[in-house]
């Protein structure tokens, strides 16, 4: 079964609005990562948050991690049409030796 | 910049053919991965390698094999292609240390190969 499950599956917003995506997982992790994929392309790493961290920022991105609830959220502020993409969370489970388990992704559409 | 390249963007093969997908990374990463991505199923790990000549099965290894003779190159082999192997194949690499602009524990992906088996 998938370790990471993103919610919602699809999200449509207007330019300038904030977008929030959530990820839940089942087992203990070393870290959780968010990736972005433009249609038909490879994935691009956005941000990594380790299990002992609660919040991390990178530009317009803010990631939170709640290990007690086994959940994470990705917030994109002041969205742009160029943010339109699929967003995946991926978890490195404890003892998994560098392997990541990906969720099925959230498709974000930002309308101009 | 980390660069991961894959030998083809699009590939069309016939059922029963032997198919080679090549992946090359230029960052001296010790870990390399092959995934397939299908609509509604997300990314699934086929095989990975954490050192030259080392390989481990992922979640869906059936029908695939891999080869890693050099550190920078990781090949995925479909011994006898079948229609249910039509998919997007993604290669990635990672390292346990941060070096040269590449972050530790982060996977860097190639552009993908869209394989169609007729």
mmCIF file with all atom_site columns, C-alpha atoms in Angstrom:
data_model
loop_
_atom_site.group_PDB
_atom_site.id
_atom_site.type_symbol
_atom_site.label_atom_id
_atom_site.label_alt_id
_atom_site.label_comp_id
_atom_site.label_asym_id
_atom_site.label_entity_id
_atom_site.label_seq_id
_atom_site.pdbx_PDB_ins_code
_atom_site.Cartn_x
_atom_site.Cartn_y
_atom_site.Cartn_z
_atom_site.occupancy
_atom_site.B_iso_or_equiv
_atom_site.pdbx_formal_charge
_atom_site.auth_seq_id
_atom_site.auth_comp_id
_atom_site.auth_asym_id
_atom_site.auth_atom_id
_atom_site.pdbx_PDB_model_num
ATOM 1   C CA . UNK A 1 1   ? 0.000  0.000   0.000   1.00 0.00 ? 1   UNK A CA 1
ATOM 2   C CA . UNK A 1 2   ? 1.085  3.593   -0.530  1.00 0.00 ? 2   UNK A CA 1
ATOM 3   C CA . UNK A 1 3   ? 2.995  5.079   2.371   1.00 0.00 ? 3   UNK A CA 1
ATOM 4   C CA . UNK A 1 4   ? 2.110  8.638   1.453   1.00 0.00 ? 4   UNK A CA 1
ATOM 5   C CA . UNK A 1 5   ? -1.385 9.656   0.503   1.00 0.00 ? 5   UNK A CA 1
ATOM 6   C CA . UNK A 1 6   ? -1.938 13.165  -0.768  1.00 0.00 ? 6   UNK A CA 1
ATOM 7   C CA . UNK A 1 7   ? -5.117 15.086  -0.281  1.00 0.00 ? 7   UNK A CA 1
ATOM 8   C CA . UNK A 1 8   ? -6.828 16.457  -2.267  1.00 0.00 ? 8   UNK A CA 1
ATOM 9   C CA . UNK A 1 9   ? -6.282 14.525  -5.486  1.00 0.00 ? 9   UNK A CA 1
ATOM 10  C CA . UNK A 1 10  ? -6.919 17.698  -7.479  1.00 0.00 ? 10  UNK A CA 1
ATOM 11  C CA . UNK A 1 11  ? -7.006 21.375  -6.593  1.00 0.00 ? 11  UNK A CA 1
ATOM 12  C CA . UNK A 1 12  ? -7.952 24.348  -8.782  1.00 0.00 ? 12  UNK A CA 1
ATOM 13  C CA . UNK A 1 13  ? -7.306 27.916  -7.633  1.00 0.00 ? 13  UNK A CA 1
ATOM 14  C CA . UNK A 1 14  ? -6.850 31.418  -9.012  1.00 0.00 ? 14  UNK A CA 1
ATOM 15  C CA . UNK A 1 15  ? -3.507 33.125  -9.413  1.00 0.00 ? 15  UNK A CA 1
ATOM 16  C CA . UNK A 1 16  ? -2.501 34.892  -6.236  1.00 0.00 ? 16  UNK A CA 1
ATOM 17  C CA . UNK A 1 17  ? -4.339 32.492  -3.935  1.00 0.00 ? 17  UNK A CA 1
ATOM 18  C CA . UNK A 1 18  ? -2.603 30.087  -1.592  1.00 0.00 ? 18  UNK A CA 1
ATOM 19  C CA . UNK A 1 19  ? -2.605 26.347  -2.249  1.00 0.00 ? 19  UNK A CA 1
ATOM 20  C CA . UNK A 1 20  ? -2.451 23.767  0.534   1.00 0.00 ? 20  UNK A CA 1
ATOM 21  C CA . UNK A 1 21  ? -1.817 20.083  -0.038  1.00 0.00 ? 21  UNK A CA 1
ATOM 22  C CA . UNK A 1 22  ? -1.736 17.427  2.639   1.00 0.00 ? 22  UNK A CA 1
ATOM 23  C CA . UNK A 1 23  ? 0.059  14.130  2.965   1.00 0.00 ? 23  UNK A CA 1
ATOM 24  C CA . UNK A 1 24  ? -0.569 11.314  5.425   1.00 0.00 ? 24  UNK A CA 1
ATOM 25  C CA . UNK A 1 25  ? 1.653  8.322   6.010   1.00 0.00 ? 25  UNK A CA 1
ATOM 26  C CA . UNK A 1 26  ? 1.588  5.159   8.070   1.00 0.00 ? 26  UNK A CA 1
ATOM 27  C CA . UNK A 1 27  ? 4.990  4.241   9.515   1.00 0.00 ? 27  UNK A CA 1
ATOM 28  C CA . UNK A 1 28  ? 7.902  5.984   11.239  1.00 0.00 ? 28  UNK A CA 1
ATOM 29  C CA . UNK A 1 29  ? 10.035 8.016   8.898   1.00 0.00 ? 29  UNK A CA 1
ATOM 30  C CA . UNK A 1 30  ? 13.515 9.506   8.630   1.00 0.00 ? 30  UNK A CA 1
ATOM 31  C CA . UNK A 1 31  ? 12.312 12.338  6.437   1.00 0.00 ? 31  UNK A CA 1
ATOM 32  C CA . UNK A 1 32  ? 9.477  13.474  4.207   1.00 0.00 ? 32  UNK A CA 1
ATOM 33  C CA . UNK A 1 33  ? 10.010 15.174  0.875   1.00 0.00 ? 33  UNK A CA 1
ATOM 34  C CA . UNK A 1 34  ? 7.856  17.045  -1.604  1.00 0.00 ? 34  UNK A CA 1
ATOM 35  C CA . UNK A 1 35  ? 8.409  16.836  -5.347  1.00 0.00 ? 35  UNK A CA 1
ATOM 36  C CA . UNK A 1 36  ? 6.829  18.567  -8.283  1.00 0.00 ? 36  UNK A CA 1
ATOM 37  C CA . UNK A 1 37  ? 6.176  17.167  -11.756 1.00 0.00 ? 37  UNK A CA 1
ATOM 38  C CA . UNK A 1 38  ? 5.228  19.132  -14.801 1.00 0.00 ? 38  UNK A CA 1
ATOM 39  C CA . UNK A 1 39  ? 3.143  17.187  -17.283 1.00 0.00 ? 39  UNK A CA 1
ATOM 40  C CA . UNK A 1 40  ? 5.078  14.361  -18.906 1.00 0.00 ? 40  UNK A CA 1
ATOM 41  C CA . UNK A 1 41  ? 8.397  15.277  -17.287 1.00 0.00 ? 41  UNK A CA 1
ATOM 42  C CA . UNK A 1 42  ? 10.603 14.017  -14.483 1.00 0.00 ? 42  UNK A CA 1
ATOM 43  C CA . UNK A 1 43  ? 10.133 14.967  -10.856 1.00 0.00 ? 43  UNK A CA 1
ATOM 44  C CA . UNK A 1 44  ? 11.883 17.939  -9.300  1.00 0.00 ? 44  UNK A CA 1
ATOM 45  C CA . UNK A 1 45  ? 12.714 18.055  -5.618  1.00 0.00 ? 45  UNK A CA 1
ATOM 46  C CA . UNK A 1 46  ? 11.144 20.942  -3.706  1.00 0.00 ? 46  UNK A CA 1
ATOM 47  C CA . UNK A 1 47  ? 11.859 20.506  -0.027  1.00 0.00 ? 47  UNK A CA 1
ATOM 48  C CA . UNK A 1 48  ? 12.920 17.920  2.552   1.00 0.00 ? 48  UNK A CA 1
ATOM 49  C CA . UNK A 1 49  ? 11.875 17.955  6.189   1.00 0.00 ? 49  UNK A CA 1
ATOM 50  C CA . UNK A 1 50  ? 13.458 15.597  8.700   1.00 0.00 ? 50  UNK A CA 1
ATOM 51  C CA . UNK A 1 51  ? 11.545 13.763  11.388  1.00 0.00 ? 51  UNK A CA 1
ATOM 52  C CA . UNK A 1 52  ? 12.903 16.045  14.134  1.00 0.00 ? 52  UNK A CA 1
ATOM 53  C CA . UNK A 1 53  ? 11.792 19.194  12.319  1.00 0.00 ? 53  UNK A CA 1
ATOM 54  C CA . UNK A 1 54  ? 8.313  20.710  12.496  1.00 0.00 ? 54  UNK A CA 1
ATOM 55  C CA . UNK A 1 55  ? 8.375  23.414  9.854   1.00 0.00 ? 55  UNK A CA 1
ATOM 56  C CA . UNK A 1 56  ? 10.521 24.448  6.939   1.00 0.00 ? 56  UNK A CA 1
ATOM 57  C CA . UNK A 1 57  ? 10.409 27.286  4.435   1.00 0.00 ? 57  UNK A CA 1
ATOM 58  C CA . UNK A 1 58  ? 11.825 27.701  0.966   1.00 0.00 ? 58  UNK A CA 1
ATOM 59  C CA . UNK A 1 59  ? 10.791 30.787  -0.986  1.00 0.00 ? 59  UNK A CA 1
ATOM 60  C CA . UNK A 1 60  ? 7.000  30.637  -1.388  1.00 0.00 ? 60  UNK A CA 1
ATOM 61  C CA . UNK A 1 61  ? 6.868  27.102  0.012   1.00 0.00 ? 61  UNK A CA 1
ATOM 62  C CA . UNK A 1 62  ? 6.112  26.188  3.596   1.00 0.00 ? 62  UNK A CA 1
ATOM 63  C CA . UNK A 1 63  ? 6.113  22.596  4.779   1.00 0.00 ? 63  UNK A CA 1
ATOM 64  C CA . UNK A 1 64  ? 4.951  21.351  8.145   1.00 0.00 ? 64  UNK A CA 1
ATOM 65  C CA . UNK A 1 65  ? 5.389  17.930  9.673   1.00 0.00 ? 65  UNK A CA 1
ATOM 66  C CA . UNK A 1 66  ? 3.386  16.447  12.532  1.00 0.00 ? 66  UNK A CA 1
ATOM 67  C CA . UNK A 1 67  ? 4.910  13.085  13.402  1.00 0.00 ? 67  UNK A CA 1
ATOM 68  C CA . UNK A 1 68  ? 2.289  12.410  16.080  1.00 0.00 ? 68  UNK A CA 1
ATOM 69  C CA . UNK A 1 69  ? -0.422 12.576  13.426  1.00 0.00 ? 69  UNK A CA 1
ATOM 70  C CA . UNK A 1 70  ? 1.814  11.174  10.698  1.00 0.00 ? 70  UNK A CA 1
ATOM 71  C CA . UNK A 1 71  ? 0.948  14.016  8.392   1.00 0.00 ? 71  UNK A CA 1
ATOM 72  C CA . UNK A 1 72  ? 2.526  16.840  6.462   1.00 0.00 ? 72  UNK A CA 1
ATOM 73  C CA . UNK A 1 73  ? 1.267  19.837  4.563   1.00 0.00 ? 73  UNK A CA 1
ATOM 74  C CA . UNK A 1 74  ? 2.715  21.851  1.702   1.00 0.00 ? 74  UNK A CA 1
ATOM 75  C CA . UNK A 1 75  ? 1.620  25.453  1.383   1.00 0.00 ? 75  UNK A CA 1
ATOM 76  C CA . UNK A 1 76  ? 2.362  27.437  -1.769  1.00 0.00 ? 76  UNK A CA 1
ATOM 77  C CA . UNK A 1 77  ? 1.724  31.126  -1.203  1.00 0.00 ? 77  UNK A CA 1
ATOM 78  C CA . UNK A 1 78  ? 0.771  33.676  -3.865  1.00 0.00 ? 78  UNK A CA 1
ATOM 79  C CA . UNK A 1 79  ? 0.423  31.008  -6.521  1.00 0.00 ? 79  UNK A CA 1
ATOM 80  C CA . UNK A 1 80  ? 1.264  31.608  -10.168 1.00 0.00 ? 80  UNK A CA 1
ATOM 81  C CA . UNK A 1 81  ? 0.091  29.919  -13.342 1.00 0.00 ? 81  UNK A CA 1
ATOM 82  C CA . UNK A 1 82  ? 3.583  28.403  -13.605 1.00 0.00 ? 82  UNK A CA 1
ATOM 83  C CA . UNK A 1 83  ? 2.915  26.480  -10.360 1.00 0.00 ? 83  UNK A CA 1
ATOM 84  C CA . UNK A 1 84  ? 0.459  24.292  -12.269 1.00 0.00 ? 84  UNK A CA 1
ATOM 85  C CA . UNK A 1 85  ? 1.835  20.769  -11.836 1.00 0.00 ? 85  UNK A CA 1
ATOM 86  C CA . UNK A 1 86  ? 1.431  17.555  -9.890  1.00 0.00 ? 86  UNK A CA 1
ATOM 87  C CA . UNK A 1 87  ? 2.852  17.541  -6.392  1.00 0.00 ? 87  UNK A CA 1
ATOM 88  C CA . UNK A 1 88  ? 4.004  14.360  -4.669  1.00 0.00 ? 88  UNK A CA 1
ATOM 89  C CA . UNK A 1 89  ? 4.988  13.642  -1.129  1.00 0.00 ? 89  UNK A CA 1
ATOM 90  C CA . UNK A 1 90  ? 7.564  10.944  -0.546  1.00 0.00 ? 90  UNK A CA 1
ATOM 91  C CA . UNK A 1 91  ? 8.653  9.341   2.702   1.00 0.00 ? 91  UNK A CA 1
ATOM 92  C CA . UNK A 1 92  ? 11.895 7.689   3.627   1.00 0.00 ? 92  UNK A CA 1
ATOM 93  C CA . UNK A 1 93  ? 10.857 5.075   6.140   1.00 0.00 ? 93  UNK A CA 1
ATOM 94  C CA . UNK A 1 94  ? 13.074 4.196   9.077   1.00 0.00 ? 94  UNK A CA 1
ATOM 95  C CA . UNK A 1 95  ? 15.409 1.437   8.014   1.00 0.00 ? 95  UNK A CA 1
ATOM 96  C CA . UNK A 1 96  ? 14.521 1.685   4.332   1.00 0.00 ? 96  UNK A CA 1
ATOM 97  C CA . UNK A 1 97  ? 18.065 2.496   3.184   1.00 0.00 ? 97  UNK A CA 1
ATOM 98  C CA . UNK A 1 98  ? 17.557 5.550   0.987   1.00 0.00 ? 98  UNK A CA 1
ATOM 99  C CA . UNK A 1 99  ? 14.357 4.311   -0.632  1.00 0.00 ? 99  UNK A CA 1
ATOM 100 C CA . UNK A 1 100 ? 11.449 6.697   -0.979  1.00 0.00 ? 100 UNK A CA 1
ATOM 101 C CA . UNK A 1 101 ? 7.797  5.734   -1.112  1.00 0.00 ? 101 UNK A CA 1
ATOM 102 C CA . UNK A 1 102 ? 5.702  8.132   -3.156  1.00 0.00 ? 102 UNK A CA 1
ATOM 103 C CA . UNK A 1 103 ? 2.067  9.044   -2.909  1.00 0.00 ? 103 UNK A CA 1
ATOM 104 C CA . UNK A 1 104 ? -0.194 9.338   -5.913  1.00 0.00 ? 104 UNK A CA 1
ATOM 105 C CA . UNK A 1 105 ? 0.042  13.106  -6.050  1.00 0.00 ? 105 UNK A CA 1
ATOM 106 C CA . UNK A 1 106 ? -2.113 16.201  -6.056  1.00 0.00 ? 106 UNK A CA 1
ATOM 107 C CA . UNK A 1 107 ? -2.787 17.875  -9.396  1.00 0.00 ? 107 UNK A CA 1
ATOM 108 C CA . UNK A 1 108 ? -2.699 21.620  -8.852  1.00 0.00 ? 108 UNK A CA 1
ATOM 109 C CA . UNK A 1 109 ? -4.154 23.923  -11.496 1.00 0.00 ? 109 UNK A CA 1
ATOM 110 C CA . UNK A 1 110 ? -3.575 27.646  -11.095 1.00 0.00 ? 110 UNK A CA 1
ATOM 111 C CA . UNK A 1 111 ? -5.852 29.668  -13.335 1.00 0.00 ? 111 UNK A CA 1
ATOM 112 C CA . UNK A 1 112 ? -4.599 33.018  -14.666 1.00 0.00 ? 112 UNK A CA 1
ATOM 113 C CA . UNK B 2 1   ? 23.799 21.130  -11.307 1.00 0.00 ? 1   UNK B CA 1
ATOM 114 C CA . UNK B 2 2   ? 22.904 17.485  -10.958 1.00 0.00 ? 2   UNK B CA 1
ATOM 115 C CA . UNK B 2 3   ? 22.150 15.926  -14.256 1.00 0.00 ? 3   UNK B CA 1
ATOM 116 C CA . UNK B 2 4   ? 20.393 12.634  -14.807 1.00 0.00 ? 4   UNK B CA 1
ATOM 117 C CA . UNK B 2 5   ? 19.878 11.620  -18.413 1.00 0.00 ? 5   UNK B CA 1
ATOM 118 C CA . UNK B 2 6   ? 17.845 8.818   -19.912 1.00 0.00 ? 6   UNK B CA 1
ATOM 119 C CA . UNK B 2 7   ? 18.596 7.308   -23.276 1.00 0.00 ? 7   UNK B CA 1
ATOM 120 C CA . UNK B 2 8   ? 15.241 7.974   -24.925 1.00 0.00 ? 8   UNK B CA 1
ATOM 121 C CA . UNK B 2 9   ? 12.234 10.213  -24.301 1.00 0.00 ? 9   UNK B CA 1
ATOM 122 C CA . UNK B 2 10  ? 9.903  8.011   -26.319 1.00 0.00 ? 10  UNK B CA 1
ATOM 123 C CA . UNK B 2 11  ? 10.275 4.357   -27.262 1.00 0.00 ? 11  UNK B CA 1
ATOM 124 C CA . UNK B 2 12  ? 7.979  1.981   -29.137 1.00 0.00 ? 12  UNK B CA 1
ATOM 125 C CA . UNK B 2 13  ? 8.680  -1.744  -28.987 1.00 0.00 ? 13  UNK B CA 1
ATOM 126 C CA . UNK B 2 14  ? 6.896  -4.940  -29.914 1.00 0.00 ? 14  UNK B CA 1
ATOM 127 C CA . UNK B 2 15  ? 5.719  -7.663  -27.570 1.00 0.00 ? 15  UNK B CA 1
ATOM 128 C CA . UNK B 2 16  ? 8.504  -10.126 -26.835 1.00 0.00 ? 16  UNK B CA 1
ATOM 129 C CA . UNK B 2 17  ? 11.352 -7.761  -27.660 1.00 0.00 ? 17  UNK B CA 1
ATOM 130 C CA . UNK B 2 18  ? 14.216 -7.243  -25.221 1.00 0.00 ? 18  UNK B CA 1
ATOM 131 C CA . UNK B 2 19  ? 14.298 -3.598  -24.180 1.00 0.00 ? 19  UNK B CA 1
ATOM 132 C CA . UNK B 2 20  ? 17.154 -1.652  -22.608 1.00 0.00 ? 20  UNK B CA 1
ATOM 133 C CA . UNK B 2 21  ? 16.569 1.645   -20.824 1.00 0.00 ? 21  UNK B CA 1
ATOM 134 C CA . UNK B 2 22  ? 19.732 3.498   -19.907 1.00 0.00 ? 22  UNK B CA 1
ATOM 135 C CA . UNK B 2 23  ? 20.247 6.061   -17.180 1.00 0.00 ? 23  UNK B CA 1
ATOM 136 C CA . UNK B 2 24  ? 23.380 8.103   -16.548 1.00 0.00 ? 24  UNK B CA 1
ATOM 137 C CA . UNK B 2 25  ? 24.101 10.524  -13.702 1.00 0.00 ? 25  UNK B CA 1
ATOM 138 C CA . UNK B 2 26  ? 27.033 12.890  -13.464 1.00 0.00 ? 26  UNK B CA 1
ATOM 139 C CA . UNK B 2 27  ? 27.153 13.518  -9.702  1.00 0.00 ? 27  UNK B CA 1
ATOM 140 C CA . UNK B 2 28  ? 29.022 10.444  -8.490  1.00 0.00 ? 28  UNK B CA 1
ATOM 141 C CA . UNK B 2 29  ? 25.902 9.354   -6.597  1.00 0.00 ? 29  UNK B CA 1
ATOM 142 C CA . UNK B 2 30  ? 26.059 5.938   -5.019  1.00 0.00 ? 30  UNK B CA 1
ATOM 143 C CA . UNK B 2 31  ? 22.292 5.271   -5.148  1.00 0.00 ? 31  UNK B CA 1
ATOM 144 C CA . UNK B 2 32  ? 20.265 4.854   -8.316  1.00 0.00 ? 32  UNK B CA 1
ATOM 145 C CA . UNK B 2 33  ? 16.609 3.937   -8.802  1.00 0.00 ? 33  UNK B CA 1
ATOM 146 C CA . UNK B 2 34  ? 14.178 2.862   -11.479 1.00 0.00 ? 34  UNK B CA 1
ATOM 147 C CA . UNK B 2 35  ? 10.466 3.670   -11.147 1.00 0.00 ? 35  UNK B CA 1
ATOM 148 C CA . UNK B 2 36  ? 7.478  3.282   -13.346 1.00 0.00 ? 36  UNK B CA 1
ATOM 149 C CA . UNK B 2 37  ? 4.635  5.768   -13.251 1.00 0.00 ? 37  UNK B CA 1
ATOM 150 C CA . UNK B 2 38  ? 1.106  4.915   -14.277 1.00 0.00 ? 38  UNK B CA 1
ATOM 151 C CA . UNK B 2 39  ? -2.069 7.019   -14.040 1.00 0.00 ? 39  UNK B CA 1
ATOM 152 C CA . UNK B 2 40  ? -3.797 6.515   -10.723 1.00 0.00 ? 40  UNK B CA 1
ATOM 153 C CA . UNK B 2 41  ? -0.934 4.425   -9.317  1.00 0.00 ? 41  UNK B CA 1
ATOM 154 C CA . UNK B 2 42  ? 1.753  7.027   -8.760  1.00 0.00 ? 42  UNK B CA 1
ATOM 155 C CA . UNK B 2 43  ? 5.433  6.070   -8.791  1.00 0.00 ? 43  UNK B CA 1
ATOM 156 C CA . UNK B 2 44  ? 6.339  2.500   -8.021  1.00 0.00 ? 44  UNK B CA 1
ATOM 157 C CA . UNK B 2 45  ? 9.883  1.352   -7.373  1.00 0.00 ? 45  UNK B CA 1
ATOM 158 C CA . UNK B 2 46  ? 11.112 -1.406  -9.675  1.00 0.00 ? 46  UNK B CA 1
ATOM 159 C CA . UNK B 2 47  ? 14.753 -1.828  -8.640  1.00 0.00 ? 47  UNK B CA 1
ATOM 160 C CA . UNK B 2 48  ? 17.436 0.192   -6.952  1.00 0.00 ? 48  UNK B CA 1
ATOM 161 C CA . UNK B 2 49  ? 21.177 0.008   -6.516  1.00 0.00 ? 49  UNK B CA 1
ATOM 162 C CA . UNK B 2 50  ? 23.314 1.422   -3.720  1.00 0.00 ? 50  UNK B CA 1
ATOM 163 C CA . UNK B 2 51  ? 26.684 0.563   -5.221  1.00 0.00 ? 51  UNK B CA 1
ATOM 164 C CA . UNK B 2 52  ? 28.319 -0.751  -8.355  1.00 0.00 ? 52  UNK B CA 1
ATOM 165 C CA . UNK B 2 53  ? 27.205 -4.319  -9.091  1.00 0.00 ? 53  UNK B CA 1
ATOM 166 C CA . UNK B 2 54  ? 24.735 -4.158  -6.189  1.00 0.00 ? 54  UNK B CA 1
ATOM 167 C CA . UNK B 2 55  ? 21.006 -4.276  -6.758  1.00 0.00 ? 55  UNK B CA 1
ATOM 168 C CA . UNK B 2 56  ? 17.876 -4.755  -4.736  1.00 0.00 ? 56  UNK B CA 1
ATOM 169 C CA . UNK B 2 57  ? 14.323 -5.457  -5.730  1.00 0.00 ? 57  UNK B CA 1
ATOM 170 C CA . UNK B 2 58  ? 11.758 -2.765  -5.259  1.00 0.00 ? 58  UNK B CA 1
ATOM 171 C CA . UNK B 2 59  ? 8.019  -3.203  -5.045  1.00 0.00 ? 59  UNK B CA 1
ATOM 172 C CA . UNK B 2 60  ? 7.373  -4.470  -8.592  1.00 0.00 ? 60  UNK B CA 1
ATOM 173 C CA . UNK B 2 61  ? 10.498 -6.240  -9.962  1.00 0.00 ? 61  UNK B CA 1
ATOM 174 C CA . UNK B 2 62  ? 8.685  -8.955  -11.915 1.00 0.00 ? 62  UNK B CA 1
ATOM 175 C CA . UNK B 2 63  ? 9.491  -8.874  -15.610 1.00 0.00 ? 63  UNK B CA 1
ATOM 176 C CA . UNK B 2 64  ? 12.483 -6.571  -15.132 1.00 0.00 ? 64  UNK B CA 1
ATOM 177 C CA . UNK B 2 65  ? 16.176 -6.867  -14.441 1.00 0.00 ? 65  UNK B CA 1
ATOM 178 C CA . UNK B 2 66  ? 18.894 -4.263  -13.937 1.00 0.00 ? 66  UNK B CA 1
ATOM 179 C CA . UNK B 2 67  ? 22.594 -3.837  -14.460 1.00 0.00 ? 67  UNK B CA 1
ATOM 180 C CA . UNK B 2 68  ? 25.065 -1.497  -12.800 1.00 0.00 ? 68  UNK B CA 1
ATOM 181 C CA . UNK B 2 69  ? 28.559 -2.093  -14.099 1.00 0.00 ? 69  UNK B CA 1
ATOM 182 C CA . UNK B 2 70  ? 29.731 1.498   -13.585 1.00 0.00 ? 70  UNK B CA 1
ATOM 183 C CA . UNK B 2 71  ? 28.812 3.930   -10.837 1.00 0.00 ? 71  UNK B CA 1
ATOM 184 C CA . UNK B 2 72  ? 27.286 6.498   -13.176 1.00 0.00 ? 72  UNK B CA 1
ATOM 185 C CA . UNK B 2 73  ? 25.143 4.123   -15.225 1.00 0.00 ? 73  UNK B CA 1
ATOM 186 C CA . UNK B 2 74  ? 22.081 2.085   -14.260 1.00 0.00 ? 74  UNK B CA 1
ATOM 187 C CA . UNK B 2 75  ? 20.277 0.069   -16.890 1.00 0.00 ? 75  UNK B CA 1
ATOM 188 C CA . UNK B 2 76  ? 16.762 -1.345  -16.762 1.00 0.00 ? 76  UNK B CA 1
ATOM 189 C CA . UNK B 2 77  ? 16.111 -4.408  -18.889 1.00 0.00 ? 77  UNK B CA 1
ATOM 190 C CA . UNK B 2 78  ? 12.768 -5.763  -19.975 1.00 0.00 ? 78  UNK B CA 1
ATOM 191 C CA . UNK B 2 79  ? 13.662 -9.336  -20.888 1.00 0.00 ? 79  UNK B CA 1
ATOM 192 C CA . UNK B 2 80  ? 10.528 -9.916  -22.979 1.00 0.00 ? 80  UNK B CA 1
ATOM 193 C CA . UNK B 2 81  ? 8.393  -6.827  -23.262 1.00 0.00 ? 81  UNK B CA 1
ATOM 194 C CA . UNK B 2 82  ? 4.668  -7.153  -22.706 1.00 0.00 ? 82  UNK B CA 1
ATOM 195 C CA . UNK B 2 83  ? 1.831  -4.706  -23.262 1.00 0.00 ? 83  UNK B CA 1
ATOM 196 C CA . UNK B 2 84  ? 1.318  -4.273  -19.522 1.00 0.00 ? 84  UNK B CA 1
ATOM 197 C CA . UNK B 2 85  ? 4.805  -2.765  -19.352 1.00 0.00 ? 85  UNK B CA 1
ATOM 198 C CA . UNK B 2 86  ? 3.648  0.220   -21.353 1.00 0.00 ? 86  UNK B CA 1
ATOM 199 C CA . UNK B 2 87  ? 4.395  3.051   -18.962 1.00 0.00 ? 87  UNK B CA 1
ATOM 200 C CA . UNK B 2 88  ? 6.511  6.081   -18.117 1.00 0.00 ? 88  UNK B CA 1
ATOM 201 C CA . UNK B 2 89  ? 9.873  4.970   -16.714 1.00 0.00 ? 89  UNK B CA 1
ATOM 202 C CA . UNK B 2 90  ? 11.766 7.323   -14.443 1.00 0.00 ? 90  UNK B CA 1
ATOM 203 C CA . UNK B 2 91  ? 15.339 7.007   -13.273 1.00 0.00 ? 91  UNK B CA 1
ATOM 204 C CA . UNK B 2 92  ? 16.697 8.812   -10.217 1.00 0.00 ? 92  UNK B CA 1
ATOM 205 C CA . UNK B 2 93  ? 19.918 9.067   -8.254  1.00 0.00 ? 93  UNK B CA 1
ATOM 206 C CA . UNK B 2 94  ? 20.783 10.155  -4.743  1.00 0.00 ? 94  UNK B CA 1
ATOM 207 C CA . UNK B 2 95  ? 23.632 10.382  -2.288  1.00 0.00 ? 95  UNK B CA 1
ATOM 208 C CA . UNK B 2 96  ? 23.890 10.154  1.471   1.00 0.00 ? 96  UNK B CA 1
ATOM 209 C CA . UNK B 2 97  ? 26.067 13.281  1.549   1.00 0.00 ? 97  UNK B CA 1
ATOM 210 C CA . UNK B 2 98  ? 25.512 16.836  0.395   1.00 0.00 ? 98  UNK B CA 1
ATOM 211 C CA . UNK B 2 99  ? 28.018 17.688  -2.304  1.00 0.00 ? 99  UNK B CA 1
ATOM 212 C CA . UNK B 2 100 ? 28.365 19.893  -5.364  1.00 0.00 ? 100 UNK B CA 1
ATOM 213 C CA . UNK B 2 101 ? 24.906 21.416  -5.132  1.00 0.00 ? 101 UNK B CA 1
ATOM 214 C CA . UNK B 2 102 ? 23.159 18.101  -4.611  1.00 0.00 ? 102 UNK B CA 1
ATOM 215 C CA . UNK B 2 103 ? 21.433 17.649  -1.267  1.00 0.00 ? 103 UNK B CA 1
ATOM 216 C CA . UNK B 2 104 ? 21.831 14.490  0.751   1.00 0.00 ? 104 UNK B CA 1
ATOM 217 C CA . UNK B 2 105 ? 18.935 12.038  0.688   1.00 0.00 ? 105 UNK B CA 1
ATOM 218 C CA . UNK B 2 106 ? 17.265 13.883  -2.173  1.00 0.00 ? 106 UNK B CA 1
ATOM 219 C CA . UNK B 2 107 ? 16.473 12.034  -5.371  1.00 0.00 ? 107 UNK B CA 1
ATOM 220 C CA . UNK B 2 108 ? 17.294 13.684  -8.690  1.00 0.00 ? 108 UNK B CA 1
ATOM 221 C CA . UNK B 2 109 ? 15.221 12.493  -11.586 1.00 0.00 ? 109 UNK B CA 1
ATOM 222 C CA . UNK B 2 110 ? 15.801 12.124  -15.283 1.00 0.00 ? 110 UNK B CA 1
ATOM 223 C CA . UNK B 2 111 ? 13.212 13.390  -17.794 1.00 0.00 ? 111 UNK B CA 1
ATOM 224 C CA . UNK B 2 112 ? 11.577 9.967   -18.170 1.00 0.00 ? 112 UNK B CA 1
ATOM 225 C CA . UNK B 2 113 ? 11.124 7.481   -20.991 1.00 0.00 ? 113 UNK B CA 1
ATOM 226 C CA . UNK B 2 114 ? 7.626  6.884   -22.245 1.00 0.00 ? 114 UNK B CA 1
ATOM 227 C CA . UNK B 2 115 ? 7.619  3.277   -23.408 1.00 0.00 ? 115 UNK B CA 1
ATOM 228 C CA . UNK B 2 116 ? 4.849  1.839   -25.539 1.00 0.00 ? 116 UNK B CA 1
ATOM 229 C CA . UNK B 2 117 ? 4.756  -1.912  -26.111 1.00 0.00 ? 117 UNK B CA 1
ATOM 230 C CA . UNK B 2 118 ? 2.575  -2.958  -29.033 1.00 0.00 ? 118 UNK B CA 1
#
